[in-house]
Coordinates of N, CA and C in Angstrom, one line a residue:
X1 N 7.0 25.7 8.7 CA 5.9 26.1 9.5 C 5.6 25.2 10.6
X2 N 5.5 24.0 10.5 CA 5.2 23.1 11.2 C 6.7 22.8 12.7
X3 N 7.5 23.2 12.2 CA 8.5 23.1 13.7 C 8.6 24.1 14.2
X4 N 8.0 25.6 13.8 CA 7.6 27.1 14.1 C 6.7 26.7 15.3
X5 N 5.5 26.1 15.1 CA 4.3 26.1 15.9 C 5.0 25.0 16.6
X6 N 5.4 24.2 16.5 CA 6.2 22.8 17.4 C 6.7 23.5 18.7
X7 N 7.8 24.1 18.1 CA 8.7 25.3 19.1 C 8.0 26.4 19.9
X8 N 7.0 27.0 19.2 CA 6.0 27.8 20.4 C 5.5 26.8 21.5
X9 N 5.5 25.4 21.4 CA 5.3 25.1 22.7 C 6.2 24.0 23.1
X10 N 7.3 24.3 22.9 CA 8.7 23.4 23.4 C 8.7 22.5 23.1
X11 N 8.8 22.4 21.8 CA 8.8 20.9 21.2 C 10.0 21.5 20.1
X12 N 11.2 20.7 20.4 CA 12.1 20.8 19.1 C 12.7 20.0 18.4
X13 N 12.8 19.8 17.0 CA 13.2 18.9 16.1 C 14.8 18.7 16.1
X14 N 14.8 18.1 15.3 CA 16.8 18.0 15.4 C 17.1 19.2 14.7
X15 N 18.2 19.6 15.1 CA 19.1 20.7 14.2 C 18.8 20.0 12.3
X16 N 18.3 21.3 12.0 CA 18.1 21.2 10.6 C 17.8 22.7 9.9
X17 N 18.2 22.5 8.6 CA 18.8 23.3 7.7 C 17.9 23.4 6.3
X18 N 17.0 24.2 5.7 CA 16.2 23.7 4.5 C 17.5 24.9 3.6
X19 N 17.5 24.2 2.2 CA 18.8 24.4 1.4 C 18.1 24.4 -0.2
X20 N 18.8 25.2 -1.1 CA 18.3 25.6 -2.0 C 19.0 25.2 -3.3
X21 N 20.2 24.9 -2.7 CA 21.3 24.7 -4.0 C 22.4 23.6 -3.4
X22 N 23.1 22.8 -3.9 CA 24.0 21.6 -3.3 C 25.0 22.3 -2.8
X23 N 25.1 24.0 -3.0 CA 26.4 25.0 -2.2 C 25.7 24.9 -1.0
X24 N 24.4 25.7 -0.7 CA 24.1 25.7 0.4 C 23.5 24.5 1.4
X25 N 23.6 23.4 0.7 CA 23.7 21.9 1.5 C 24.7 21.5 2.0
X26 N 25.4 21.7 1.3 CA 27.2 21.6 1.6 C 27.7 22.8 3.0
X27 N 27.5 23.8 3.0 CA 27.6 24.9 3.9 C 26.8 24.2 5.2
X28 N 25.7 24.1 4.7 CA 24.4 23.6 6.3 C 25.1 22.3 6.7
X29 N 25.4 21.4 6.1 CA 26.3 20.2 6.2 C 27.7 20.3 7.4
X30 N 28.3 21.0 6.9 CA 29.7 21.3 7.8 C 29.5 21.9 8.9
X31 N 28.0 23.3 9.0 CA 27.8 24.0 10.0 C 27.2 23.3 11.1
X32 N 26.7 22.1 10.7 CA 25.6 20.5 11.9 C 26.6 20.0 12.0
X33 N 27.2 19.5 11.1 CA 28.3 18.2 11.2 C 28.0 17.2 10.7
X34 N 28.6 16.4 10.3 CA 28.3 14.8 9.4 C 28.8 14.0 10.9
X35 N 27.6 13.0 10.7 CA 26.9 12.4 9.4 C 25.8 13.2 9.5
X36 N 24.8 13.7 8.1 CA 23.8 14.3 8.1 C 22.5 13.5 7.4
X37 N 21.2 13.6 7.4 CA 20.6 13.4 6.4 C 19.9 14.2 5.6
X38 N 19.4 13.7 4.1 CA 18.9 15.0 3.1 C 17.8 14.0 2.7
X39 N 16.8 15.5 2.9 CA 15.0 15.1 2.6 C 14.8 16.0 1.8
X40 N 14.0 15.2 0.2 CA 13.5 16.2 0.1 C 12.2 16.6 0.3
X41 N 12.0 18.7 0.1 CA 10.9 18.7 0.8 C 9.8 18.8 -0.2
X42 N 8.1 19.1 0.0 CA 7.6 19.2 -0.6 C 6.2 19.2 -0.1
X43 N 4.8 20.4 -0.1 CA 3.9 19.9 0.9 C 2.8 18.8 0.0
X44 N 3.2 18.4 -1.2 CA 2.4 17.7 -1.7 C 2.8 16.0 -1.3
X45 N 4.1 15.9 -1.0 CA 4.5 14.6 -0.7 C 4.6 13.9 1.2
X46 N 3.8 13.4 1.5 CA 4.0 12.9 2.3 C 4.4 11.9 2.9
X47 N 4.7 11.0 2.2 CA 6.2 9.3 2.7 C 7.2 9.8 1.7
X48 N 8.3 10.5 2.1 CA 9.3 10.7 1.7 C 10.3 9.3 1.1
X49 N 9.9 8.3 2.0 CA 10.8 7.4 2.4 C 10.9 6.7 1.1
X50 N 9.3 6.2 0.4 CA 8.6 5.5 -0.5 C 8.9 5.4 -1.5
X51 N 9.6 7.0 -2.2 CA 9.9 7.0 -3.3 C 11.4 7.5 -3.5
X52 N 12.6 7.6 -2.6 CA 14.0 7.9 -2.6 C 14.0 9.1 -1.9
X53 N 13.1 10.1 -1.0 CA 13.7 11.2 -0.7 C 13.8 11.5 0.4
X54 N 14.9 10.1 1.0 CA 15.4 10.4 2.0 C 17.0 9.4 1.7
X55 N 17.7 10.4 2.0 CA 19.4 9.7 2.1 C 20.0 9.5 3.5
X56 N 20.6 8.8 4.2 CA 20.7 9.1 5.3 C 22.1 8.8 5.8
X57 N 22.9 8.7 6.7 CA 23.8 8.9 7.3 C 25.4 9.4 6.0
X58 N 24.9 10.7 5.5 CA 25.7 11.1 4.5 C 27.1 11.4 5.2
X59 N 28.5 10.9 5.0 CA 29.7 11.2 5.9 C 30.3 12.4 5.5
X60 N 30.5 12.7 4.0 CA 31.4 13.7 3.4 C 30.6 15.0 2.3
X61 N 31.1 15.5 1.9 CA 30.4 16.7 0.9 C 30.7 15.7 -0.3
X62 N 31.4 14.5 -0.9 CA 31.1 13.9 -2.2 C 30.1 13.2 -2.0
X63 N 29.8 12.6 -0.8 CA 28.4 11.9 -0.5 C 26.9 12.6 -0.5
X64 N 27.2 13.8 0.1 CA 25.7 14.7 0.2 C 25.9 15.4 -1.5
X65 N 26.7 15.4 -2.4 CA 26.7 15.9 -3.3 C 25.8 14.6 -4.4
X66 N 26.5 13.7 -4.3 CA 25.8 12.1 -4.9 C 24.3 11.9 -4.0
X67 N 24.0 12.4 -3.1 CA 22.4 12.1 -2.6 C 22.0 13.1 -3.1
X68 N 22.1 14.4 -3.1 CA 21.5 15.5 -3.8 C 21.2 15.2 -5.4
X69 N 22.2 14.8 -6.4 CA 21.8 14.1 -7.5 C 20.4 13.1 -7.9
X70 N 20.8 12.1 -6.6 CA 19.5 10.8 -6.7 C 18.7 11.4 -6.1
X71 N 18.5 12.4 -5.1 CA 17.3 12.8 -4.9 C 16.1 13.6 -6.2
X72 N 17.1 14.6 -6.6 CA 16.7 15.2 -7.7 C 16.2 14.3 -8.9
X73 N 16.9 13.2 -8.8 CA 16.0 12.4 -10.1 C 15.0 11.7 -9.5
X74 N 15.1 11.6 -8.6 CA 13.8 10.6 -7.6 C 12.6 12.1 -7.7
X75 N 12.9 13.3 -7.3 CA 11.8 14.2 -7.7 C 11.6 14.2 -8.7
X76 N 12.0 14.4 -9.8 CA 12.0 14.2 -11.1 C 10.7 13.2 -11.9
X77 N 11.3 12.0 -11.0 CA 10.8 10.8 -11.9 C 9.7 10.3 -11.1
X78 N 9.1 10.8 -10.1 CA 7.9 10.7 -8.9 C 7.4 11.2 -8.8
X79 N 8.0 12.6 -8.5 CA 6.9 14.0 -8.6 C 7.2 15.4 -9.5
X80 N 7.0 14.7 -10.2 CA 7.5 15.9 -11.3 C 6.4 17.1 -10.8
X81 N 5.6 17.0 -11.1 CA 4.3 17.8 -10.4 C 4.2 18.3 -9.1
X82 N 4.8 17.7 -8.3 CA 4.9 18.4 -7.4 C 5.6 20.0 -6.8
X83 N 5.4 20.6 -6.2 CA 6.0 22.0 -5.7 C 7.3 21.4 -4.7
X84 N 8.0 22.7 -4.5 CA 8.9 21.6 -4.5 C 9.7 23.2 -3.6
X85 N 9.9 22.5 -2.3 CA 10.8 23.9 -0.7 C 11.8 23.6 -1.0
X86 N 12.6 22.9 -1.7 CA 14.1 22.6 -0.9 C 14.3 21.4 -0.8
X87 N 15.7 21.2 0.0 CA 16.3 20.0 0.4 C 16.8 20.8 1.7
X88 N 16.4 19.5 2.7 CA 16.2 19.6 4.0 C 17.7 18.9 4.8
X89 N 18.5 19.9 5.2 CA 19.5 19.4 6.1 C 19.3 19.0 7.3
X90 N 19.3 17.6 7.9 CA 19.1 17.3 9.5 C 20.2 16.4 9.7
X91 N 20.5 17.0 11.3 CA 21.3 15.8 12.0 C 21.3 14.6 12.4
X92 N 22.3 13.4 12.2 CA 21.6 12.0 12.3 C 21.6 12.0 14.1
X93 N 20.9 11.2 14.6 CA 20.4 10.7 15.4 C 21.3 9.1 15.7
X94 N 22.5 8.9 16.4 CA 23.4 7.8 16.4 C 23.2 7.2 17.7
X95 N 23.5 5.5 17.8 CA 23.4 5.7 19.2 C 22.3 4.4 19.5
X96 N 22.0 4.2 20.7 CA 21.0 3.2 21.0 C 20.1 3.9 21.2
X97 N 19.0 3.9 20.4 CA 17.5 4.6 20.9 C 16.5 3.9 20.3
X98 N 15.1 4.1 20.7 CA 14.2 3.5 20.5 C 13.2 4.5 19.5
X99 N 12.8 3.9 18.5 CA 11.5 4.8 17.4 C 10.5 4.5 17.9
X100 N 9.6 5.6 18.4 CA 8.2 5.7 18.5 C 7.7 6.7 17.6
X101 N 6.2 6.5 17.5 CA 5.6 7.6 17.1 C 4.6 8.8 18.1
X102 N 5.1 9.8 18.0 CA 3.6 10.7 18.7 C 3.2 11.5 17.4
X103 N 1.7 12.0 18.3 CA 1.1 13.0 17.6 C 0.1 13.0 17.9
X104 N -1.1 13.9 16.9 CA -2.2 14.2 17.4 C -2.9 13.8 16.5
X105 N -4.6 13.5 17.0 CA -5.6 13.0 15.7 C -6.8 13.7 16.5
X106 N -7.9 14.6 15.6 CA -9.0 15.3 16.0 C -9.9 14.6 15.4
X107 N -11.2 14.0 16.4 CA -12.2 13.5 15.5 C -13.3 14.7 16.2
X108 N -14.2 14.5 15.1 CA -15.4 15.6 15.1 C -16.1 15.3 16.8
X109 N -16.3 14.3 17.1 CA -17.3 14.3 18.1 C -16.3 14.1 19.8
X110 N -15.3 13.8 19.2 CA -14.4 13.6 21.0 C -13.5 14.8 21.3
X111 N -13.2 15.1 20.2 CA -12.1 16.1 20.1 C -10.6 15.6 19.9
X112 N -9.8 16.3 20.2 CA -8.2 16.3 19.9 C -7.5 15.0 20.9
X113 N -6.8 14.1 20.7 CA -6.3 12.9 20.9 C -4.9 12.9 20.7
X114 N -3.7 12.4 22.2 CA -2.7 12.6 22.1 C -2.5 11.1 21.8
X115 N -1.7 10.9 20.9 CA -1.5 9.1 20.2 C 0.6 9.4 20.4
X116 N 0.5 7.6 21.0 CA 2.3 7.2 20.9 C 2.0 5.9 21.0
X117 N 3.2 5.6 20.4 CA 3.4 4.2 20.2 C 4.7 3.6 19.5
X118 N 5.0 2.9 19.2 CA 5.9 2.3 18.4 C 6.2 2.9 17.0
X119 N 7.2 3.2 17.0 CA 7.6 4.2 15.6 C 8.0 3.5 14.3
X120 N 8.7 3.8 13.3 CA 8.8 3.6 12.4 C 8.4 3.3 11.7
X121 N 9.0 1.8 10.7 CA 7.9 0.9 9.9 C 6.8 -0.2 10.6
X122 N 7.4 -0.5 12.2 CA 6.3 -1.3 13.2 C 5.2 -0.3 13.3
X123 N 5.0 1.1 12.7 CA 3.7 1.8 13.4 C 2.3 0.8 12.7
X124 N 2.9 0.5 11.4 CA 1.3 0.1 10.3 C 1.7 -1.4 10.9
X125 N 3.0 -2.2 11.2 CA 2.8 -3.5 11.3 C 2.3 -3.8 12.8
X126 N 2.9 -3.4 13.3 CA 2.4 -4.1 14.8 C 1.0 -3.5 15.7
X127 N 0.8 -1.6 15.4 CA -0.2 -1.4 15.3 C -0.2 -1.3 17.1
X128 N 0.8 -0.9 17.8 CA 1.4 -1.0 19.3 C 0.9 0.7 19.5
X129 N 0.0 1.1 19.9 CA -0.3 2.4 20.0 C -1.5 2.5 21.2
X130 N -1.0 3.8 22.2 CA -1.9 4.0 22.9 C -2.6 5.4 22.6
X131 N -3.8 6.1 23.2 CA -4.5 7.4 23.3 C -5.1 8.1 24.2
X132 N -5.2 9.4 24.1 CA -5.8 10.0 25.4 C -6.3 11.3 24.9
X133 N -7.5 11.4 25.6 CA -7.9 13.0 24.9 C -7.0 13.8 25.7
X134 N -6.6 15.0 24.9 CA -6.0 16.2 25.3 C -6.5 17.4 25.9
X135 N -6.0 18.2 27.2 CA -4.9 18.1 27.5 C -4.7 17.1 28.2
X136 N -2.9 16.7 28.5 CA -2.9 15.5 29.3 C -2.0 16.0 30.5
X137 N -2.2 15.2 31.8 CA -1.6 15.4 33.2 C -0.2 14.7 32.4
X138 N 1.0 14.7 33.6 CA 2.2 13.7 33.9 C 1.9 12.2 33.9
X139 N 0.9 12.2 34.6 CA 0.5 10.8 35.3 C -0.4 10.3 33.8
X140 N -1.0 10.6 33.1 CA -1.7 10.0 32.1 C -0.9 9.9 31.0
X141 N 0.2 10.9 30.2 CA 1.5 10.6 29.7 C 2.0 9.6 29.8
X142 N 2.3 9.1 31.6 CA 3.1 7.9 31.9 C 2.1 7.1 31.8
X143 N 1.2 6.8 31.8 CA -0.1 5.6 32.0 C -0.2 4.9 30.4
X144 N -0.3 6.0 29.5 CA -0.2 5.7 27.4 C 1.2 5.1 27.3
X145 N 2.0 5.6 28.2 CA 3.4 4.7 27.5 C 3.5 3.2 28.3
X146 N 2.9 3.1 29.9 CA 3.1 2.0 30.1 C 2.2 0.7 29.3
X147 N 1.1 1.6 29.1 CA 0.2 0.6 28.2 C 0.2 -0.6 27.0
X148 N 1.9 0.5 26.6 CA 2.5 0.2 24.8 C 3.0 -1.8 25.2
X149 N 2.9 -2.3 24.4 CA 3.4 -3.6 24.1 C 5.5 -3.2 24.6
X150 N 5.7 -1.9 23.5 CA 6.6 -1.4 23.7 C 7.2 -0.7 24.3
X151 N 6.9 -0.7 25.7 CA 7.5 -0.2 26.8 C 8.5 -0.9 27.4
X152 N 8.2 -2.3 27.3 CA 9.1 -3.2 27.6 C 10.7 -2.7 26.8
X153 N 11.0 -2.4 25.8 CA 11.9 -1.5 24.8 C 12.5 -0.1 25.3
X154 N 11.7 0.8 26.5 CA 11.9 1.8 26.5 C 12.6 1.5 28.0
X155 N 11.7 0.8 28.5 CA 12.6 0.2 29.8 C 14.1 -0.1 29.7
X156 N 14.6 -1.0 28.6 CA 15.8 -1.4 28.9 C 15.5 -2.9 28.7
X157 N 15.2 -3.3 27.6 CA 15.1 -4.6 27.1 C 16.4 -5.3 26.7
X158 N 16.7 -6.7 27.7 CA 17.6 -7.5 27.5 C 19.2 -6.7 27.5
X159 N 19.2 -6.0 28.5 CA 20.4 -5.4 29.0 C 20.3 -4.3 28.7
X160 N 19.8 -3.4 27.0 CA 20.0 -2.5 26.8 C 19.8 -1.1 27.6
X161 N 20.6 -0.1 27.3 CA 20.4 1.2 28.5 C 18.9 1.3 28.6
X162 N 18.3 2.2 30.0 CA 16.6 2.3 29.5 C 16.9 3.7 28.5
X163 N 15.4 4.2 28.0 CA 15.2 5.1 27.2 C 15.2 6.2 28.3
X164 N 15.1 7.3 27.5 CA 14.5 8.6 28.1 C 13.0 9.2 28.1
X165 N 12.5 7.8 29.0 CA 10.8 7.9 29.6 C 10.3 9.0 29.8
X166 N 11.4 9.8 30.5 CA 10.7 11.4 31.5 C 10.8 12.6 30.0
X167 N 11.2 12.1 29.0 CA 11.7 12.7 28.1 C 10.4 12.9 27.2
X168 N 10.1 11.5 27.1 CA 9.1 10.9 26.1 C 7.5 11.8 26.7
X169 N 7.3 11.2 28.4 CA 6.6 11.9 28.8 C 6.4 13.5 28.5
X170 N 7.0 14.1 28.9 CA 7.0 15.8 28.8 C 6.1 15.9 27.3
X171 N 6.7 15.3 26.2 CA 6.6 15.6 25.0 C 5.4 15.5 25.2
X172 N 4.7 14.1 25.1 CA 3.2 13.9 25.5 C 2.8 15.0 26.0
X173 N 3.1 15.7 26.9 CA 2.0 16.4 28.0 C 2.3 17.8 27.0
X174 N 3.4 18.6 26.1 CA 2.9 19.5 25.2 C 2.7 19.0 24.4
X175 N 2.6 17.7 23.7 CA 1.6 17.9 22.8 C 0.4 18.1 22.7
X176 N -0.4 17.6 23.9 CA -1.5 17.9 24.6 C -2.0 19.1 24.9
X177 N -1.1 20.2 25.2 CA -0.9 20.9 25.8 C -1.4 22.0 24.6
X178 N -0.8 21.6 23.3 CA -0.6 22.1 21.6 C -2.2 21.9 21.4
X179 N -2.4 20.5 21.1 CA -3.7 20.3 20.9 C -5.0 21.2 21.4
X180 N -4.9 21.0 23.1 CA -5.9 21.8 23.5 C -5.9 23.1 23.0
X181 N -4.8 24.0 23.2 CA -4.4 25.5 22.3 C -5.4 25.6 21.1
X182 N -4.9 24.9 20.4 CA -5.0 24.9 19.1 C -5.9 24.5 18.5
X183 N -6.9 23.7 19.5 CA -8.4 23.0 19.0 C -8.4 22.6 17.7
X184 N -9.7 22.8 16.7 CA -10.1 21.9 15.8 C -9.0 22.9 14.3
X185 N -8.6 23.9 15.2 CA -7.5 24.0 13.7 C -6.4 23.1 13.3
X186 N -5.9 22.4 14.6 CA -5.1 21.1 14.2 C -5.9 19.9 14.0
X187 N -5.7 19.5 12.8 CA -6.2 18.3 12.0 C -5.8 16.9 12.6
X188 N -4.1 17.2 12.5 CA -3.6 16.2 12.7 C -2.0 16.2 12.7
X189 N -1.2 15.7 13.8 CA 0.3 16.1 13.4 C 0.9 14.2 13.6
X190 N 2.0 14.0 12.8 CA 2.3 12.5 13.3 C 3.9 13.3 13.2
X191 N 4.8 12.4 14.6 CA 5.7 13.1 14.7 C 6.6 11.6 14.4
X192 N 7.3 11.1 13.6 CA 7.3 9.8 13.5 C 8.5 9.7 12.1
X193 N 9.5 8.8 12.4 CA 10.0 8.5 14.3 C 10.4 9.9 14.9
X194 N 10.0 9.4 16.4 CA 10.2 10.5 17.4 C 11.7 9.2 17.7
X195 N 12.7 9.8 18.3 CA 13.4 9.0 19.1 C 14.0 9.1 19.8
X196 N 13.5 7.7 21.2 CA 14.0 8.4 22.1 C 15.0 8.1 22.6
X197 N 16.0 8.7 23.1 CA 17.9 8.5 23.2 C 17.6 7.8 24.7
X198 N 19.2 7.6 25.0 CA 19.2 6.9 26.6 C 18.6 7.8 27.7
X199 N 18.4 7.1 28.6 CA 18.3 8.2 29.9 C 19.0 9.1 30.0
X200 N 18.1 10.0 30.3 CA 19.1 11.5 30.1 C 19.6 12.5 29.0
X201 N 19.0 12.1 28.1 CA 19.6 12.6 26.8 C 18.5 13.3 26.2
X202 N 17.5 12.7 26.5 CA 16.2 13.4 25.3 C 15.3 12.9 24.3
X203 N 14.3 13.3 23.7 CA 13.9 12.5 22.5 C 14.1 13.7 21.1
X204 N 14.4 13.3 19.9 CA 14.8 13.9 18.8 C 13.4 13.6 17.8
X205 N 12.9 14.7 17.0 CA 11.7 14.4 16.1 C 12.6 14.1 14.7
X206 N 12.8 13.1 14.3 CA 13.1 13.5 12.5 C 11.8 13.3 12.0
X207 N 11.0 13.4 12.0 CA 9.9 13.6 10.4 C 8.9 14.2 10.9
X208 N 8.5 15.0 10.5 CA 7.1 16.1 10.5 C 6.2 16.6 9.8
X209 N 4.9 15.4 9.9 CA 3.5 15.6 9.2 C 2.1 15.9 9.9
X210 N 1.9 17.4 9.7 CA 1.1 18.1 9.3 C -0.4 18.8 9.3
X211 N -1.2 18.5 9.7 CA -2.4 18.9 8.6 C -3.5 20.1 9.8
X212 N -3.0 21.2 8.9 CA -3.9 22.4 9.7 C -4.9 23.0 8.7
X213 N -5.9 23.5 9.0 CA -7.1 24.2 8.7 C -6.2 25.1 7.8
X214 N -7.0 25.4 6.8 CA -6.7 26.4 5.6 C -6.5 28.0 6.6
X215 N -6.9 28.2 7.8 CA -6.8 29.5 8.3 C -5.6 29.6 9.1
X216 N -5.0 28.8 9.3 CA -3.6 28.5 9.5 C -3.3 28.7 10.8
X217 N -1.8 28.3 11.0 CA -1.8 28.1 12.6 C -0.2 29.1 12.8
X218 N -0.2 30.5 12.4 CA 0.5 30.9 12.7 C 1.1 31.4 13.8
X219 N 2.7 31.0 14.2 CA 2.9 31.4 15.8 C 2.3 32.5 16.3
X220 N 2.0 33.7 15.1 CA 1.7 35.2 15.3 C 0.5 35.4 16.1
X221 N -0.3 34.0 15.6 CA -1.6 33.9 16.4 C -1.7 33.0 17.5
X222 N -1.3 32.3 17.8 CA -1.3 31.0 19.1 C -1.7 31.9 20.2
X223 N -2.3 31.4 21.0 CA -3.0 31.6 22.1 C -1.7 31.3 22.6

């Protein structure tokens, strides 16, 4: 659901595949290409990372077959209780790029807030994050990124290529764009890591969390 409503306003994740059986992992696997990674899914679990269910740069079908095993016992032995969509085929993301995070945060009295910053595991340590109420111009997009500690990184730190800024930006301005649409039915989305490739290439979403009003945010309905 969540890369459905993404994609209504031009936002798209990496090529990915949700799979039901280690045949049809194997099939989704060859049809992306290796290296791939396998998540498993589930809407009760939210840090995938925390408890094994994420495998990542899988090269062959004996390898995605041996992550598909450890995954299953990591569900098993973590969330047994939990409900449980599948296992999630995505493409790895190779290359020199930088992790940030975007997304959106609604508080009762300001309203919907477009948030980026520093991605990964630096999101909780370094705490490198800027915000802007939504919608956002070009010019205010670019103003939250130059803000970041880590812009210096997106630039082209210590020879490295720069990032894809104009890339990063766009994203910003639909997410914004999403937010305002979608007012207080979006809770909250963290897109994280978002990453963003060299100049010119783009930014790629691998992880996508969530949280819409019980009335749901069906494409069928989007403004």
């Amino acid at each position: 659901m969540s890369t459905r409503v993404l994609a209504h306003f031009g936002i798209t994740a990496l090529c990915e595949r949700l799979t039901q059986t280690p045949e049809e992992a194997k099939a989704a696997a060859e049809a992306i290409g290796y290296p791939v990674a396998l998540k498993g899914i589930s809407p009760d679990i939210t840090h995938k990372t925390e408890t094994g269910l994420v495998k990542l740069n899988i090269a062959d079908a004996g390898a995605l077959r041996q992550a598909w095993d450890e995954l299953e016992r990591s569900m098993n032995l973590h969330h047994p209780d939990a409900r449980r969509e599948g296992m999630l085929i995505q493409s790895m993301v190779t290359g020199d790029v930088v992790e940030t995070i975007a997304g959106v945060n609604r508080d009762p009295a300001f309203g919907s807030a477009v948030v980026v910053g520093l991605g990964g595991i630096f999101v909780e340590l370094l705490r490198d994050v800027s915000l802007e109420l939504a919608p956002l111009s070009p010019a205010r997009a670019k103003a939250m990124i130059n803000r970041l500690q880590a812009a210096k990184l997106l630039q082209g730190f210590r020879g490295k290529q720069p990032a894809d800024i104009a890339a990063l930006e766009e994203t910003l301005v639909r997410l914004g764009r999403m937010a305002h649409a979608l007012g207080e039915r979006l809770v909250s989305l963290d897109l994280n890591p978002l990453m963003v490739l060299p100049e010119g290439q783009g930014v790629r979403i691998v992880d996508i969390v969530m949280q819409a009003r019980p009335s749901g945010v069906s494409p069928k309905h989007l403004p």
